[in-house]
Amino acid sequence: MRVVPVSRAFFLVLAVLLAVTVSETALAHQPFFEETDTTASTPLLVSDPEISTALFSTLELPGDVDFFAFTVTAGQTIEVGMTIPQISGQEEFAPTIGVIASGLDKASAKELPADALSLLSSDVGAYVLEPTEATIFFEPFSRTAYWRRQRRQITFPSDGEAVVVVWHPQGAVGRYTLVIGQREVLGGDIAFGRKIRDYWTPVVLQQAAETDSPAIPGGNDVQQPESLRSNASHSDTSSPRCSWFMRLLSTLLGAEERCQ
C-alpha cells in the first residue's frame, strides 16, 4: 500500500488552526493597556462593553483617578469587575470602582473622588463597587495569577455614555485590571506578550526611586506572581513545562518570552 507523505505545510496549517482555537479559550478577555494616564475629559474608550475586555491599568500616584467610558442603551446589563495582579506588595491593594451614568442612584455620588464630580448632573448618578474579599484566579496561557475582587452586573436605565472611575480612597498605588463585559471574542492588543512584561512590575513612587537604596531590589527584573515563585526557584534553566505546541502558540500570539 502506498503511503502518501504529509507535508510540513499541512502540519503548520493544523497548528495555526489549533492555536486560534486554544488561544480563544486561554485569553478569554480582550486585553488592552492604559498607555497614558486618563482623565475625566480623556477617558479610555471601550468600543463594545458587552465583549469581555481586560484593561491593564495603574494607579501611579496617591490620589490618581482613572477614567473609562462606553456607550449603553436603556435596559442594557453590563458586567464590571476588577482583578489585581499578584505582584509583590499588592496583597492588600484594592481600589474602588464607580460607575457614572444617567438614571443611576444619586445618593452614591457623594462617595466619588473629587476628580469625578464634574461628570454628575441633575439626571446623572453613580453606582459604587467597594472591594470584596479576594479569591485567586490563575490565567494558564500567560502564566500569571490574580486576586479577583469586586464584580457586579449593572443594568443601565437610560441611553447614553457610562463612565467608570477607579481610585483608592487611601491613596495607595498599584496595578489592577478592570474587566468590562462577558461575551468572549478573540482580539485585543497584538503586542500583549511584550507589554505584559513591563506591566508585571511593582509601582515605585518617584521619590523612592531617587533614593540611594532602591525600594525594589533588582527593579529591572520582571516580578513573578507569588504563587509561581516557588516553582521557578527549582530550576535555573528556561521553562521545561512549555511543549513545542505551546512554544508555537506563544510565538503566534507575540508572547514567546513566556516559553523560553
mmCIF file of N, CA and C in Angstrom, residues 28-30 32 45-55 69-80 153-156 162 179-186:
data_model
loop_
_atom_site.group_PDB
_atom_site.id
_atom_site.type_symbol
_atom_site.label_atom_id
_atom_site.label_comp_id
_atom_site.label_asym_id
_atom_site.label_seq_id
_atom_site.Cartn_x
_atom_site.Cartn_y
_atom_site.Cartn_z
ATOM 1 N N ALA A 28 -9.430 34.699 27.454
ATOM 2 C CA ALA A 28 -10.874 34.904 27.417
ATOM 3 C C ALA A 28 -11.215 36.372 27.257
ATOM 4 N N HIS A 29 -10.418 37.280 27.850
ATOM 5 C CA HIS A 29 -10.657 38.709 27.734
ATOM 6 C C HIS A 29 -9.856 39.274 26.569
ATOM 7 N N GLN A 30 -10.360 40.323 25.953
ATOM 8 C CA GLN A 30 -9.551 41.098 25.014
ATOM 9 C C GLN A 30 -8.700 42.053 25.837
ATOM 10 N N PHE A 32 -6.199 45.130 26.772
ATOM 11 C CA PHE A 32 -5.717 46.437 26.321
ATOM 12 C C PHE A 32 -4.997 47.092 27.497
ATOM 13 N N LEU A 45 -11.573 54.664 25.980
ATOM 14 C CA LEU A 45 -12.856 54.262 25.417
ATOM 15 C C LEU A 45 -12.916 52.755 25.176
ATOM 16 N N VAL A 46 -14.030 52.152 25.541
ATOM 17 C CA VAL A 46 -14.303 50.737 25.291
ATOM 18 C C VAL A 46 -15.355 50.676 24.189
ATOM 19 N N SER A 47 -15.027 50.067 23.056
ATOM 20 C CA SER A 47 -15.908 50.119 21.889
ATOM 21 C C SER A 47 -17.193 49.319 22.075
ATOM 22 N N ASP A 48 -17.108 48.153 22.719
ATOM 23 C CA ASP A 48 -18.288 47.317 22.924
ATOM 24 C C ASP A 48 -18.249 46.762 24.345
ATOM 25 N N PRO A 49 -19.047 47.316 25.253
ATOM 26 C CA PRO A 49 -18.979 46.893 26.661
ATOM 27 C C PRO A 49 -19.520 45.492 26.923
ATOM 28 N N GLU A 50 -20.146 44.866 25.927
ATOM 29 C CA GLU A 50 -20.623 43.501 26.122
ATOM 30 C C GLU A 50 -19.530 42.473 25.852
ATOM 31 N N ILE A 51 -18.503 42.861 25.100
ATOM 32 C CA ILE A 51 -17.375 41.968 24.840
ATOM 33 C C ILE A 51 -16.443 41.984 26.052
ATOM 34 N N SER A 52 -16.030 40.825 26.501
ATOM 35 C CA SER A 52 -15.164 40.727 27.671
ATOM 36 C C SER A 52 -13.825 41.404 27.387
ATOM 37 N N THR A 53 -13.565 42.488 28.103
ATOM 38 C CA THR A 53 -12.377 43.315 27.880
ATOM 39 C C THR A 53 -11.617 43.479 29.188
ATOM 40 N N ALA A 54 -10.307 43.276 29.130
ATOM 41 C CA ALA A 54 -9.440 43.453 30.305
ATOM 42 C C ALA A 54 -8.564 44.671 30.076
ATOM 43 N N LEU A 55 -8.706 45.676 30.931
ATOM 44 C CA LEU A 55 -7.976 46.932 30.790
ATOM 45 C C LEU A 55 -6.871 46.976 31.846
ATOM 46 N N ALA A 69 -14.751 54.794 29.526
ATOM 47 C CA ALA A 69 -16.092 55.155 29.071
ATOM 48 C C ALA A 69 -16.572 54.209 27.980
ATOM 49 N N PHE A 70 -17.890 54.023 27.938
ATOM 50 C CA PHE A 70 -18.522 53.252 26.876
ATOM 51 C C PHE A 70 -19.975 53.696 26.750
ATOM 52 N N THR A 71 -20.597 53.353 25.626
ATOM 53 C CA THR A 71 -21.973 53.745 25.356
ATOM 54 C C THR A 71 -22.930 52.608 25.695
ATOM 55 N N VAL A 72 -24.051 52.952 26.323
ATOM 56 C CA VAL A 72 -25.050 51.945 26.699
ATOM 57 C C VAL A 72 -26.411 52.366 26.169
ATOM 58 N N THR A 73 -27.318 51.390 26.112
ATOM 59 C CA THR A 73 -28.718 51.654 25.772
ATOM 60 C C THR A 73 -29.584 51.323 26.973
ATOM 61 N N ALA A 74 -30.760 51.895 27.023
ATOM 62 C CA ALA A 74 -31.668 51.676 28.154
ATOM 63 C C ALA A 74 -31.981 50.190 28.313
ATOM 64 N N GLY A 75 -31.818 49.689 29.538
ATOM 65 C CA GLY A 75 -32.091 48.287 29.833
ATOM 66 C C GLY A 75 -30.915 47.355 29.607
ATOM 67 N N GLN A 76 -29.822 47.869 29.097
ATOM 68 C CA GLN A 76 -28.653 47.021 28.837
ATOM 69 C C GLN A 76 -27.941 46.694 30.146
ATOM 70 N N THR A 77 -27.543 45.434 30.307
ATOM 71 C CA THR A 77 -26.835 44.990 31.504
ATOM 72 C C THR A 77 -25.381 44.698 31.153
ATOM 73 N N ILE A 78 -24.469 45.333 31.884
ATOM 74 C CA ILE A 78 -23.035 45.201 31.633
ATOM 75 C C ILE A 78 -22.347 44.746 32.924
ATOM 76 N N GLU A 79 -21.449 43.785 32.786
ATOM 77 C CA GLU A 79 -20.681 43.342 33.955
ATOM 78 C C GLU A 79 -19.414 44.180 34.091
ATOM 79 N N VAL A 80 -19.145 44.605 35.324
ATOM 80 C CA VAL A 80 -17.952 45.392 35.637
ATOM 81 C C VAL A 80 -17.264 44.734 36.828
ATOM 82 N N GLN A 153 -23.005 42.993 37.951
ATOM 83 C CA GLN A 153 -23.745 43.267 36.722
ATOM 84 C C GLN A 153 -24.644 44.473 36.972
ATOM 85 N N ILE A 154 -24.528 45.466 36.111
ATOM 86 C CA ILE A 154 -25.261 46.713 36.290
ATOM 87 C C ILE A 154 -26.202 46.915 35.103
ATOM 88 N N THR A 155 -27.463 47.167 35.397
ATOM 89 C CA THR A 155 -28.437 47.462 34.354
ATOM 90 C C THR A 155 -28.617 48.977 34.263
ATOM 91 N N PHE A 156 -28.417 49.522 33.078
ATOM 92 C CA PHE A 156 -28.467 50.968 32.882
ATOM 93 C C PHE A 156 -29.875 51.388 32.467
ATOM 94 N N ALA A 162 -21.659 55.850 29.691
ATOM 95 C CA ALA A 162 -21.339 55.438 31.060
ATOM 96 C C ALA A 162 -19.839 55.634 31.265
ATOM 97 N N VAL A 179 -12.190 44.839 34.404
ATOM 98 C CA VAL A 179 -12.833 43.910 33.479
ATOM 99 C C VAL A 179 -14.234 44.423 33.165
ATOM 100 N N ILE A 180 -14.512 44.572 31.882
ATOM 101 C CA ILE A 180 -15.826 45.035 31.428
ATOM 102 C C ILE A 180 -16.363 44.034 30.409
ATOM 103 N N GLY A 181 -17.612 43.607 30.588
ATOM 104 C CA GLY A 181 -18.248 42.723 29.616
ATOM 105 C C GLY A 181 -18.046 41.250 29.918
ATOM 106 N N GLN A 182 -18.812 40.409 29.206
ATOM 107 C CA GLN A 182 -18.788 38.966 29.432
ATOM 108 C C GLN A 182 -18.596 38.136 28.164
ATOM 109 N N ARG A 183 -19.031 38.651 27.032
ATOM 110 C CA ARG A 183 -19.011 37.848 25.804
ATOM 111 C C ARG A 183 -17.586 37.693 25.292
ATOM 112 N N GLU A 184 -17.140 36.448 25.149
ATOM 113 C CA GLU A 184 -15.766 36.176 24.767
ATOM 114 C C GLU A 184 -15.607 36.224 23.253
ATOM 115 N N VAL A 185 -14.765 37.152 22.806
ATOM 116 C CA VAL A 185 -14.459 37.326 21.386
ATOM 117 C C VAL A 185 -12.949 37.509 21.263
ATOM 118 N N LEU A 186 -12.334 36.774 20.358
ATOM 119 C CA LEU A 186 -10.889 36.857 20.172
ATOM 120 C C LEU A 186 -10.486 38.253 19.711
#
